[in-house]
JSON list of C-alpha atoms in Angstrom, two decimals:
[
{"chain": "S", "resi": 108, "resn": "MET", "atom": "CA", "xyz": [37.41, 34.70, 14.86]},
{"chain": "S", "resi": 109, "resn": "ASP", "atom": "CA", "xyz": [41.15, 34.39, 12.88]},
{"chain": "S", "resi": 110, "resn": "ASP", "atom": "CA", "xyz": [40.98, 33.93, 9.11]},
{"chain": "S", "resi": 111, "resn": "SER", "atom": "CA", "xyz": [42.01, 29.54, 9.31]},
{"chain": "S", "resi": 112, "resn": "ARG", "atom": "CA", "xyz": [39.08, 29.34, 11.35]},
{"chain": "S", "resi": 113, "resn": "LEU", "atom": "CA", "xyz": [36.49, 31.37, 8.71]},
{"chain": "S", "resi": 114, "resn": "LYS", "atom": "CA", "xyz": [37.48, 29.12, 6.15]},
{"chain": "S", "resi": 115, "resn": "LYS", "atom": "CA", "xyz": [37.68, 25.89, 7.58]},
{"chain": "S", "resi": 116, "resn": "ILE", "atom": "CA", "xyz": [33.40, 26.18, 8.94]},
{"chain": "S", "resi": 117, "resn": "GLY", "atom": "CA", "xyz": [33.29, 27.60, 5.42]},
{"chain": "S", "resi": 118, "resn": "ALA", "atom": "CA", "xyz": [35.34, 24.25, 3.57]},
{"chain": "S", "resi": 119, "resn": "GLU", "atom": "CA", "xyz": [32.72, 22.35, 6.54]},
{"chain": "S", "resi": 120, "resn": "LEU", "atom": "CA", "xyz": [29.50, 24.28, 4.89]},
{"chain": "S", "resi": 121, "resn": "LYS", "atom": "CA", "xyz": [30.56, 23.52, 1.24]},
{"chain": "S", "resi": 122, "resn": "LYS", "atom": "CA", "xyz": [30.58, 19.83, 2.05]},
{"chain": "S", "resi": 123, "resn": "ALA", "atom": "CA", "xyz": [27.33, 19.94, 3.89]},
{"chain": "S", "resi": 124, "resn": "ARG", "atom": "CA", "xyz": [25.68, 21.45, 0.95]},
{"chain": "S", "resi": 125, "resn": "ALA", "atom": "CA", "xyz": [27.10, 19.14, -1.28]},
{"chain": "S", "resi": 126, "resn": "ARG", "atom": "CA", "xyz": [26.12, 16.52, 0.73]},
{"chain": "S", "resi": 127, "resn": "ARG", "atom": "CA", "xyz": [22.31, 17.57, 1.07]},
{"chain": "S", "resi": 128, "resn": "ASP", "atom": "CA", "xyz": [22.29, 18.36, -2.53]},
{"chain": "S", "resi": 129, "resn": "GLU", "atom": "CA", "xyz": [23.44, 14.42, -3.39]},
{"chain": "S", "resi": 130, "resn": "TRP", "atom": "CA", "xyz": [20.74, 13.55, -0.88]},
{"chain": "S", "resi": 131, "resn": "GLU", "atom": "CA", "xyz": [18.33, 15.24, -2.46]},
{"chain": "S", "resi": 132, "resn": "GLY", "atom": "CA", "xyz": [19.00, 13.94, -5.70]},
{"chain": "S", "resi": 133, "resn": "ARG", "atom": "CA", "xyz": [18.58, 11.07, -4.33]},
{"chain": "S", "resi": 134, "resn": "VAL", "atom": "CA", "xyz": [15.06, 10.95, -2.36]},
{"chain": "S", "resi": 135, "resn": "LYS", "atom": "CA", "xyz": [13.91, 12.61, -6.13]},
{"chain": "S", "resi": 136, "resn": "GLU", "atom": "CA", "xyz": [15.08, 9.42, -7.40]},
{"chain": "S", "resi": 137, "resn": "LEU", "atom": "CA", "xyz": [13.67, 7.03, -5.12]},
{"chain": "S", "resi": 138, "resn": "GLU", "atom": "CA", "xyz": [10.82, 9.12, -5.14]},
{"chain": "S", "resi": 139, "resn": "ARG", "atom": "CA", "xyz": [10.41, 9.00, -9.18]},
{"chain": "S", "resi": 140, "resn": "LYS", "atom": "CA", "xyz": [11.38, 5.02, -8.74]},
{"chain": "S", "resi": 141, "resn": "TYR", "atom": "CA", "xyz": [8.35, 4.26, -6.22]},
{"chain": "S", "resi": 142, "resn": "LYS", "atom": "CA", "xyz": [5.95, 6.25, -7.72]},
{"chain": "S", "resi": 143, "resn": "GLU", "atom": "CA", "xyz": [6.99, 4.11, -10.93]},
{"chain": "S", "resi": 144, "resn": "ALA", "atom": "CA", "xyz": [6.57, 0.79, -8.89]},
{"chain": "S", "resi": 145, "resn": "GLU", "atom": "CA", "xyz": [3.38, 2.10, -7.28]},
{"chain": "S", "resi": 146, "resn": "ASN", "atom": "CA", "xyz": [1.76, 2.39, -11.14]},
{"chain": "S", "resi": 147, "resn": "THR", "atom": "CA", "xyz": [3.24, -0.45, -12.39]},
{"chain": "S", "resi": 148, "resn": "CYS", "atom": "CA", "xyz": [1.55, -2.30, -9.57]},
{"chain": "S", "resi": 149, "resn": "ILE", "atom": "CA", "xyz": [-1.95, -0.34, -10.21]},
{"chain": "S", "resi": 150, "resn": "HIS", "atom": "CA", "xyz": [-1.37, -1.54, -13.48]},
{"chain": "S", "resi": 151, "resn": "ASP", "atom": "CA", "xyz": [-1.04, -4.99, -12.86]},
{"chain": "S", "resi": 152, "resn": "MET", "atom": "CA", "xyz": [-4.23, -5.41, -10.23]},
{"chain": "S", "resi": 153, "resn": "VAL", "atom": "CA", "xyz": [-6.18, -3.54, -13.58]},
{"chain": "S", "resi": 154, "resn": "HIS", "atom": "CA", "xyz": [-4.77, -5.64, -16.09]},
{"chain": "S", "resi": 155, "resn": "ALA", "atom": "CA", "xyz": [-5.88, -8.70, -13.58]},
{"chain": "S", "resi": 156, "resn": "ALA", "atom": "CA", "xyz": [-9.02, -7.71, -12.83]},
{"chain": "S", "resi": 157, "resn": "ASN", "atom": "CA", "xyz": [-10.01, -7.47, -16.76]},
{"chain": "S", "resi": 158, "resn": "LEU", "atom": "CA", "xyz": [-11.52, -3.91, -16.36]},
{"chain": "S", "resi": 159, "resn": "SER", "atom": "CA", "xyz": [-11.80, -1.38, -18.86]},
{"chain": "S", "resi": 160, "resn": "PRO", "atom": "CA", "xyz": [-10.68, 2.06, -18.13]},
{"chain": "S", "resi": 161, "resn": "GLU", "atom": "CA", "xyz": [-14.45, 2.73, -18.87]},
{"chain": "S", "resi": 162, "resn": "GLN", "atom": "CA", "xyz": [-14.92, -0.10, -15.91]},
{"chain": "S", "resi": 163, "resn": "LEU", "atom": "CA", "xyz": [-12.42, 0.94, -13.91]},
{"chain": "S", "resi": 164, "resn": "ALA", "atom": "CA", "xyz": [-13.76, 4.52, -13.82]},
{"chain": "S", "resi": 165, "resn": "ILE", "atom": "CA", "xyz": [-16.83, 3.05, -12.79]},
{"chain": "S", "resi": 166, "resn": "LEU", "atom": "CA", "xyz": [-15.32, 1.13, -9.96]},
{"chain": "S", "resi": 167, "resn": "ILE", "atom": "CA", "xyz": [-13.79, 3.80, -8.65]},
{"chain": "S", "resi": 168, "resn": "GLU", "atom": "CA", "xyz": [-17.14, 6.30, -8.41]},
{"chain": "S", "resi": 169, "resn": "GLN", "atom": "CA", "xyz": [-18.93, 3.60, -6.78]},
{"chain": "S", "resi": 170, "resn": "SER", "atom": "CA", "xyz": [-16.73, 2.68, -4.05]},
{"chain": "S", "resi": 171, "resn": "ARG", "atom": "CA", "xyz": [-16.51, 6.79, -3.32]},
{"chain": "S", "resi": 172, "resn": "ARG", "atom": "CA", "xyz": [-19.96, 6.80, -2.93]},
{"chain": "S", "resi": 173, "resn": "SER", "atom": "CA", "xyz": [-20.69, 3.47, -0.22]},
{"chain": "S", "resi": 174, "resn": "VAL", "atom": "CA", "xyz": [-17.41, 5.18, 1.82]},
{"chain": "S", "resi": 175, "resn": "PRO", "atom": "CA", "xyz": [-18.78, 7.10, 4.15]},
{"chain": "S", "resi": 176, "resn": "ASN", "atom": "CA", "xyz": [-17.83, 10.70, 4.63]},
{"chain": "S", "resi": 177, "resn": "GLY", "atom": "CA", "xyz": [-16.13, 10.34, 1.74]},
{"chain": "S", "resi": 178, "resn": "ASP", "atom": "CA", "xyz": [-12.83, 8.71, 3.45]},
{"chain": "S", "resi": 179, "resn": "PRO", "atom": "CA", "xyz": [-11.33, 5.68, 2.05]},
{"chain": "S", "resi": 180, "resn": "GLU", "atom": "CA", "xyz": [-8.63, 5.33, 4.97]},
{"chain": "S", "resi": 181, "resn": "MET", "atom": "CA", "xyz": [-11.64, 4.34, 7.09]},
{"chain": "S", "resi": 182, "resn": "ILE", "atom": "CA", "xyz": [-12.04, 1.51, 4.95]},
{"chain": "S", "resi": 183, "resn": "PHE", "atom": "CA", "xyz": [-9.00, -0.48, 5.32]},
{"chain": "S", "resi": 184, "resn": "ASP", "atom": "CA", "xyz": [-9.08, 0.43, 9.03]},
{"chain": "S", "resi": 185, "resn": "GLN", "atom": "CA", "xyz": [-12.29, -1.87, 8.96]},
{"chain": "S", "resi": 186, "resn": "SER", "atom": "CA", "xyz": [-10.47, -4.67, 6.88]},
{"chain": "S", "resi": 187, "resn": "GLU", "atom": "CA", "xyz": [-6.81, -4.58, 8.96]},
{"chain": "S", "resi": 188, "resn": "GLU", "atom": "CA", "xyz": [-9.43, -4.95, 12.13]},
{"chain": "S", "resi": 189, "resn": "GLU", "atom": "CA", "xyz": [-11.03, -7.50, 10.67]},
{"chain": "S", "resi": 190, "resn": "THR", "atom": "CA", "xyz": [-8.15, -9.43, 9.81]},
{"chain": "S", "resi": 191, "resn": "GLU", "atom": "CA", "xyz": [-6.52, -9.05, 13.04]},
{"chain": "S", "resi": 192, "resn": "GLU", "atom": "CA", "xyz": [-9.67, -10.58, 14.94]}
]
């Protein structure tokens, strides 16, 4: 392999790494924004229900105890089936 081909591949590699770094930064920023929006949504729901932190903790603990096998996905799966009927 001649030197010019090696340089060309090296330059392409450098560009690809720069694009990868750019996309990784974008993914991290979007993950941060998503988490922030998710937290805001949860906060708004708790606020709308007029729950104190203690009441919310009790509600979560009660729901955890009532979920079969401790699998919260089962509740969501069941509620989706009910809405489809």
